[in-house]
């Protein structure tokens, strides 16, 4: 790890202020090197208070920081995860797919970026990603022979909803399959992709991309999205949760559900948040459209309409109340 990162790690992990001398001793580098590292970190936007005769104290002002995320995680989740942090990247899902080809080691890996220049969602649509949101991809080894990506997406949506309720004290709804809404505005999008081993045709790894409009100013978004999108923080009942803390909450909830997601044990919770269950909807699947009353979300996370049509993928394009 380079010096700046080592200093950031020490500061982020300490509850007490640490003096330049203590840092220099701990990291076996000069006090000048410590001073320089702190100056660079401050320039990058990290909040480090200097208290004369006491030392340096780190404050979580929301700048993404792996060490702070780790502090918020329970030990058992922290232990199993590797992180890759970026200031700017084309897309965390694209990056995850690049890595997946290289190695199976160090998984689960969490890739997080402050901004994306080519973030994308379902059907190849652009996902606007300014530096006020949360963009992360989980790269996981697939151990299931009967992989059901829809169920994994519904499990992820449930985990993100739990994090929203626990941390921000507001209740979202889930628009099947993968959109999380508050007040009918889209706050979170989830995109699950599988990576196949060509020879065996087996899905060997999975990428779960989560994009959250965290404190994004909706008026900065493209005009066609403004109508439909919202910013999570504007609906929060508490204002003191940093992006780092929220990311940790999502990871904690996800890794509670993930080991058992195939049992569908979380589906009742998913159904309770559903924006489509017991509603009349139109679902678009490629060139086909299906309209009907949503009678069930079944054990596979599929939609069952009143005429018996069962859909495992598609986009809900209309929701009527009757
Ligand atoms: C959708 O709404 O259709 C899904 C949006 C998924 C966006 C996330 S942001 C992190 C990850 N990287 C991407 O390029 N996409 C996903």
Short mmCIF file of C-alpha atoms and ligand atoms in Angstrom, two decimals:
data_model
loop_
_atom_site.label_atom_id
_atom_site.label_comp_id
_atom_site.label_asym_id
_atom_site.label_seq_id
_atom_site.Cartn_x
_atom_site.Cartn_y
_atom_site.Cartn_z
CA UNK A 1 0.00 0.00 0.00
CA UNK A 2 1.33 3.48 -0.77
CA UNK A 3 2.08 5.94 2.04
CA UNK A 4 -1.05 8.06 1.58
CA UNK A 5 -3.25 4.99 1.86
CA UNK A 6 -1.35 3.71 4.91
CA UNK A 7 -1.79 7.06 6.67
CA UNK A 8 -5.47 7.17 5.67
CA UNK A 9 -5.93 3.65 7.04
CA UNK A 10 -4.35 4.51 10.41
CA UNK A 11 -6.43 7.66 10.76
CA UNK A 12 -9.66 6.01 9.63
CA UNK A 13 -9.29 3.12 12.06
CA UNK A 14 -8.54 5.20 15.13
CA UNK A 15 -11.17 6.58 17.50
CA UNK A 16 -8.61 8.82 19.17
CA UNK A 17 -6.53 11.61 17.60
CA UNK A 18 -3.06 10.34 16.60
CA UNK A 19 0.03 12.51 16.63
CA UNK A 20 2.39 12.84 13.68
CA UNK A 21 5.05 11.19 15.80
CA UNK A 22 2.89 8.16 16.59
CA UNK A 23 2.03 7.76 12.90
CA UNK A 24 5.69 8.10 11.88
CA UNK A 25 6.71 5.43 14.39
CA UNK A 26 3.91 3.05 13.50
CA UNK A 27 4.56 3.26 9.76
CA UNK A 28 8.36 3.57 10.08
CA UNK A 29 8.52 6.70 7.94
CA UNK A 30 9.61 10.27 8.59
CA UNK A 31 7.36 12.92 10.11
CA UNK A 32 7.81 14.95 6.94
CA UNK A 33 6.42 12.06 4.91
CA UNK A 34 3.42 11.91 7.27
CA UNK A 35 2.86 15.64 6.97
CA UNK A 36 3.01 15.43 3.17
CA UNK A 37 0.57 12.52 3.09
CA UNK A 38 -1.89 14.40 5.28
CA UNK A 39 -1.64 17.47 3.07
CA UNK A 40 -2.37 15.36 -0.03
CA UNK A 41 -5.29 13.59 1.65
CA UNK A 42 -6.81 16.92 2.69
CA UNK A 43 -6.42 18.20 -0.87
CA UNK A 44 -8.33 15.16 -2.07
CA UNK A 45 -11.21 16.17 0.19
CA UNK A 46 -10.73 13.87 3.21
CA UNK A 47 -11.60 15.70 6.42
CA UNK A 48 -8.66 15.51 8.82
CA UNK A 49 -8.67 17.84 11.79
CA UNK A 50 -5.32 18.84 13.27
CA UNK A 51 -5.45 19.55 16.98
CA UNK A 52 -2.29 21.21 18.30
CA UNK A 53 -0.43 19.02 20.86
CA UNK A 54 -3.01 16.26 20.42
CA UNK A 55 -2.83 15.00 16.85
CA UNK A 56 -4.86 14.28 13.76
CA UNK A 57 -8.48 13.16 13.82
CA UNK A 58 -10.37 11.73 10.82
CA UNK A 59 -14.02 12.70 10.17
CA UNK A 60 -16.28 10.79 7.80
CA UNK A 61 -17.59 13.54 5.53
CA UNK A 62 -18.90 11.09 2.94
CA UNK A 63 -15.81 10.87 0.74
CA UNK A 64 -15.62 7.21 -0.18
CA UNK A 65 -13.14 5.39 2.01
CA UNK A 66 -12.66 1.62 2.14
CA UNK A 67 -11.33 1.69 5.70
CA UNK A 68 -14.35 3.58 6.99
CA UNK A 69 -16.71 1.20 5.19
CA UNK A 70 -14.84 -1.67 6.85
CA UNK A 71 -15.25 -0.07 10.27
CA UNK A 72 -19.02 -0.03 9.84
CA UNK A 73 -19.14 -3.70 8.79
CA UNK A 74 -19.62 -6.58 11.20
CA UNK A 75 -16.37 -8.59 11.58
CA UNK A 76 -17.65 -11.67 9.72
CA UNK A 77 -18.58 -9.64 6.62
CA UNK A 78 -15.46 -7.46 6.79
CA UNK A 79 -13.26 -10.55 6.86
CA UNK A 80 -14.59 -12.10 3.66
CA UNK A 81 -14.58 -8.99 1.46
CA UNK A 82 -11.97 -7.40 -0.78
CA UNK A 83 -12.50 -3.87 -2.05
CA UNK A 84 -11.41 -1.96 -5.12
CA UNK A 85 -12.06 1.77 -4.90
CA UNK A 86 -12.10 4.23 -7.82
CA UNK A 87 -12.55 7.99 -8.11
CA UNK A 88 -13.83 7.65 -11.66
CA UNK A 89 -14.38 4.62 -13.86
CA UNK A 90 -16.42 3.80 -16.96
CA UNK A 91 -18.63 1.32 -15.09
CA UNK A 92 -18.10 -0.82 -12.00
CA UNK A 93 -19.95 -3.69 -13.73
CA UNK A 94 -17.62 -3.46 -16.73
CA UNK A 95 -14.63 -3.47 -14.37
CA UNK A 96 -16.01 -6.50 -12.52
CA UNK A 97 -16.38 -8.35 -15.81
CA UNK A 98 -12.77 -7.52 -16.75
CA UNK A 99 -11.48 -8.84 -13.44
CA UNK A 100 -13.64 -11.91 -13.59
CA UNK A 101 -11.86 -13.06 -16.69
CA UNK A 102 -8.51 -12.77 -14.96
CA UNK A 103 -9.05 -14.54 -11.67
CA UNK A 104 -11.29 -16.45 -9.33
CA UNK A 105 -9.30 -15.44 -6.30
CA UNK A 106 -10.06 -12.72 -3.77
CA UNK A 107 -13.81 -13.07 -4.12
CA UNK A 108 -16.22 -11.69 -3.04
CA UNK A 109 -14.86 -8.42 -4.38
CA UNK A 110 -16.66 -5.11 -4.01
CA UNK A 111 -15.86 -2.47 -6.63
CA UNK A 112 -16.96 1.06 -5.79
CA UNK A 113 -16.58 4.28 -7.73
CA UNK A 114 -17.31 7.87 -6.86
CA UNK A 115 -18.45 8.49 -10.45
CA UNK A 116 -19.06 6.50 -13.61
CA UNK A 117 -18.58 7.81 -17.12
CA UNK A 118 -20.43 4.97 -18.85
CA UNK A 119 -22.72 3.49 -16.18
CA UNK A 120 -25.42 1.30 -17.70
CA UNK A 121 -28.60 -0.42 -16.67
CA UNK A 122 -30.95 -3.01 -18.09
CA UNK A 123 -31.47 -3.07 -21.85
CA UNK A 124 -28.15 -1.21 -22.21
CA UNK A 125 -29.67 2.06 -21.01
CA UNK A 126 -27.34 4.70 -19.63
CA UNK A 127 -27.28 5.07 -15.85
CA UNK A 128 -26.40 8.68 -14.99
CA UNK A 129 -23.64 8.55 -12.36
CA UNK A 130 -22.48 11.89 -10.90
CA UNK A 131 -20.26 11.94 -7.80
CA UNK A 132 -23.16 12.23 -5.37
CA UNK A 133 -24.42 8.69 -5.85
CA UNK A 134 -23.30 5.20 -4.90
CA UNK A 135 -22.12 2.89 -7.68
CA UNK A 136 -20.95 -0.52 -6.70
CA UNK A 137 -20.60 -3.99 -8.13
CA UNK A 138 -20.26 -7.21 -6.21
CA UNK A 139 -18.24 -9.88 -7.97
CA UNK A 140 -19.14 -13.27 -6.55
CA UNK A 141 -18.17 -16.82 -7.27
CA UNK A 142 -21.22 -18.77 -8.36
CA UNK A 143 -21.66 -22.02 -6.50
CA UNK A 144 -25.13 -22.83 -7.76
CA UNK A 145 -25.88 -25.16 -10.65
CA UNK A 146 -29.44 -23.87 -10.91
CA UNK A 147 -28.64 -20.19 -10.91
CA UNK A 148 -31.73 -18.03 -10.92
CA UNK A 149 -30.58 -14.47 -11.64
CA UNK A 150 -34.08 -13.09 -11.02
CA UNK A 151 -34.09 -14.47 -7.49
CA UNK A 152 -30.66 -12.98 -6.88
CA UNK A 153 -31.89 -9.60 -8.06
CA UNK A 154 -34.95 -9.79 -5.83
CA UNK A 155 -32.71 -10.77 -2.87
CA UNK A 156 -30.50 -7.75 -3.59
CA UNK A 157 -33.50 -5.42 -3.82
CA UNK A 158 -34.70 -6.76 -0.46
CA UNK A 159 -31.27 -6.18 1.10
CA UNK A 160 -31.09 -2.60 -0.20
CA UNK A 161 -34.65 -1.93 1.05
CA UNK A 162 -33.69 -3.20 4.51
CA UNK A 163 -30.67 -0.89 4.56
CA UNK A 164 -32.89 2.05 3.59
CA UNK A 165 -35.38 1.26 6.35
CA UNK A 166 -32.77 0.67 9.04
CA UNK A 167 -30.48 3.57 8.24
CA UNK A 168 -32.75 6.22 6.78
CA UNK A 169 -36.06 5.31 8.47
CA UNK A 170 -38.12 5.51 5.35
CA UNK A 171 -39.99 2.71 3.56
CA UNK A 172 -39.30 2.12 -0.12
CA UNK A 173 -41.31 0.06 -2.57
CA UNK A 174 -39.89 -2.35 -5.13
CA UNK A 175 -40.99 -2.27 -8.74
CA UNK A 176 -40.45 -5.80 -10.01
CA UNK A 177 -37.80 -6.85 -10.70
CA UNK A 178 -35.11 -4.48 -9.74
CA UNK A 179 -36.13 -0.87 -9.19
CA UNK A 180 -36.45 0.64 -5.76
CA UNK A 181 -38.84 3.55 -5.55
CA UNK A 182 -39.84 6.09 -2.95
CA UNK A 183 -42.90 8.19 -3.64
CA UNK A 184 -42.98 6.62 -7.14
CA UNK A 185 -39.50 8.01 -7.91
CA UNK A 186 -36.69 5.65 -8.84
CA UNK A 187 -33.90 5.78 -6.27
CA UNK A 188 -32.01 2.53 -6.90
CA UNK A 189 -31.38 0.32 -9.92
CA UNK A 190 -29.89 -3.18 -9.79
CA UNK A 191 -28.31 -5.07 -12.66
CA UNK A 192 -27.25 -8.70 -12.29
CA UNK A 193 -24.98 -10.22 -14.92
CA UNK A 194 -23.54 -13.72 -15.20
CA UNK A 195 -20.07 -14.59 -16.44
CA UNK A 196 -19.91 -17.89 -18.21
CA UNK A 197 -16.98 -20.21 -18.52
CA UNK A 198 -17.10 -20.77 -22.26
CA UNK A 199 -15.82 -24.33 -22.20
CA UNK A 200 -18.20 -25.69 -19.60
CA UNK A 201 -20.96 -23.13 -20.33
CA UNK A 202 -21.28 -22.84 -16.62
CA UNK A 203 -21.93 -19.43 -15.00
CA UNK A 204 -18.79 -19.27 -12.91
CA UNK A 205 -19.12 -15.76 -11.52
CA UNK A 206 -21.87 -13.25 -10.93
CA UNK A 207 -21.79 -9.47 -11.03
CA UNK A 208 -24.43 -7.56 -9.09
CA UNK A 209 -24.37 -3.86 -9.88
CA UNK A 210 -26.17 -1.47 -7.56
CA UNK A 211 -26.67 2.18 -8.47
CA UNK A 212 -28.14 4.54 -5.89
CA UNK A 213 -29.09 8.18 -6.37
CA UNK A 214 -27.89 8.99 -2.88
CA UNK A 215 -27.77 12.75 -2.58
CA UNK A 216 -27.94 13.41 -6.29
CA UNK A 217 -29.60 16.66 -7.28
CA UNK A 218 -32.27 15.42 -9.65
CA UNK A 219 -32.22 18.71 -11.57
CA UNK A 220 -28.67 17.81 -12.66
CA UNK A 221 -29.95 14.66 -14.37
CA UNK A 222 -30.95 14.41 -18.03
CA UNK A 223 -34.41 15.95 -18.49
CA UNK A 224 -36.07 12.68 -19.60
CA UNK A 225 -35.00 11.08 -16.29
CA UNK A 226 -35.86 13.99 -13.97
CA UNK A 227 -39.58 13.13 -13.95
CA UNK A 228 -39.00 9.56 -12.83
CA UNK A 229 -35.91 9.76 -10.60
CA UNK A 230 -35.49 10.83 -7.00
CA UNK A 231 -32.69 11.26 -4.52
CA UNK A 232 -32.61 8.90 -1.54
CA UNK A 233 -31.30 11.42 0.94
CA UNK A 234 -34.14 13.83 0.25
CA UNK A 235 -36.57 11.20 1.57
CA UNK A 236 -34.44 10.25 4.57
CA UNK A 237 -35.79 10.85 8.04
CA UNK A 238 -32.25 11.30 9.29
CA UNK A 239 -29.45 13.28 7.70
CA UNK A 240 -26.34 11.99 9.36
CA UNK A 241 -25.71 8.81 7.39
CA UNK A 242 -22.64 9.07 5.15
CA UNK A 243 -22.26 7.18 1.88
CA UNK A 244 -19.66 4.97 3.60
CA UNK A 245 -22.06 4.01 6.37
CA UNK A 246 -24.86 3.34 3.91
CA UNK A 247 -22.67 1.18 1.66
CA UNK A 248 -21.68 -0.86 4.71
CA UNK A 249 -25.36 -1.30 5.62
CA UNK A 250 -26.17 -2.57 2.11
CA UNK A 251 -23.26 -5.02 2.21
CA UNK A 252 -24.22 -6.23 5.67
CA UNK A 253 -27.83 -6.89 4.64
CA UNK A 254 -26.78 -8.47 1.34
CA UNK A 255 -24.38 -10.93 2.93
CA UNK A 256 -27.03 -11.92 5.48
CA UNK A 257 -29.40 -12.90 2.65
CA UNK A 258 -26.99 -14.19 0.02
CA UNK A 259 -25.97 -17.53 1.56
CA UNK A 260 -29.62 -18.65 1.58
CA UNK A 261 -31.12 -16.66 -1.27
CA UNK A 262 -32.04 -19.77 -3.25
CA UNK A 263 -34.51 -20.82 -0.56
CA UNK A 264 -36.47 -17.65 -1.30
CA UNK A 265 -36.89 -17.14 2.45
CA UNK A 266 -36.80 -13.36 1.95
CA UNK A 267 -39.66 -13.34 -0.59
CA UNK A 268 -42.40 -12.44 1.87
CA UNK A 269 -40.45 -9.31 2.70
CA UNK A 270 -40.02 -8.61 -1.01
CA UNK A 271 -43.76 -9.08 -1.59
CA UNK A 272 -44.61 -6.76 1.30
CA UNK A 273 -42.64 -4.00 -0.44
CA UNK A 274 -43.91 -4.77 -3.91
CA UNK A 275 -45.22 -1.86 -5.97
CA UNK A 276 -46.98 -4.27 -8.38
CA UNK A 277 -48.52 -7.09 -6.34
CA UNK A 278 -52.34 -6.94 -6.50
CA UNK A 279 -52.17 -4.20 -9.13
CA UNK A 280 -53.07 -4.18 -12.80
CA UNK A 281 -49.89 -3.84 -14.82
CA UNK A 282 -48.43 -3.89 -18.28
CA UNK A 283 -45.14 -5.75 -18.65
CA UNK A 284 -42.96 -5.35 -21.74
CA UNK A 285 -40.71 -8.20 -22.72
CA UNK A 286 -38.85 -7.46 -25.94
CA UNK A 287 -41.54 -6.93 -28.58
CA UNK A 288 -44.25 -8.56 -26.46
CA UNK A 289 -46.57 -6.90 -23.98
CA UNK A 290 -48.55 -8.58 -21.24
CA UNK A 291 -51.32 -6.88 -19.31
CA UNK A 292 -53.11 -8.26 -16.31
CA UNK A 293 -53.57 -8.33 -12.59
CA UNK A 294 -50.50 -9.44 -10.59
CA UNK A 295 -51.81 -12.32 -8.53
CA UNK A 296 -48.54 -13.64 -7.22
CA UNK A 297 -44.80 -13.27 -7.03
CA UNK A 298 -43.92 -16.94 -6.90
CA UNK A 299 -41.11 -18.86 -5.17
CA UNK A 300 -38.76 -18.15 -8.07
CA UNK A 301 -39.39 -14.40 -7.83
CA UNK A 302 -41.49 -14.56 -11.04
CA UNK A 303 -44.66 -12.57 -11.71
CA UNK A 304 -47.85 -14.59 -12.11
CA UNK A 305 -50.71 -12.75 -13.82
CA UNK A 306 -54.40 -13.58 -13.32
CA UNK A 307 -54.55 -15.39 -16.70
CA UNK A 308 -51.75 -17.70 -15.51
CA UNK A 309 -48.96 -16.03 -17.53
CA UNK A 310 -45.69 -16.43 -15.62
CA UNK A 311 -42.89 -14.00 -16.38
CA UNK A 312 -39.33 -14.31 -15.13
CA UNK A 313 -38.07 -11.13 -16.79
CA UNK A 314 -39.41 -7.99 -18.35
CA UNK A 315 -40.11 -4.42 -17.50
CA UNK A 316 -43.20 -3.13 -15.77
CA UNK A 317 -44.16 -0.24 -18.00
CA UNK A 318 -47.53 0.65 -16.45
CA UNK A 319 -49.07 0.23 -13.02
CA UNK A 320 -52.77 0.93 -12.57
CA UNK A 321 -54.43 1.09 -9.20
CA UNK A 322 -57.69 -0.75 -9.81
C1 LIG B 1 -31.24 -0.37 -14.04
O1 LIG B 1 -31.84 0.54 -13.48
O2 LIG B 1 -31.62 -0.85 -15.13
C2 LIG B 1 -30.00 -0.94 -13.40
C3 LIG B 1 -28.99 0.14 -13.07
C4 LIG B 1 -27.72 -0.43 -12.49
C5 LIG B 1 -26.66 0.64 -12.28
C6 LIG B 1 -25.47 0.12 -11.54
S1 LIG B 1 -24.42 1.43 -11.01
C7 LIG B 1 -23.19 0.29 -10.58
C8 LIG B 1 -23.16 -0.72 -11.69
N1 LIG B 1 -22.36 -0.23 -12.79
C9 LIG B 1 -23.09 -0.05 -13.91
O3 LIG B 1 -22.64 0.38 -14.99
N2 LIG B 1 -24.36 -0.40 -13.68
C10 LIG B 1 -24.56 -0.82 -12.31
#
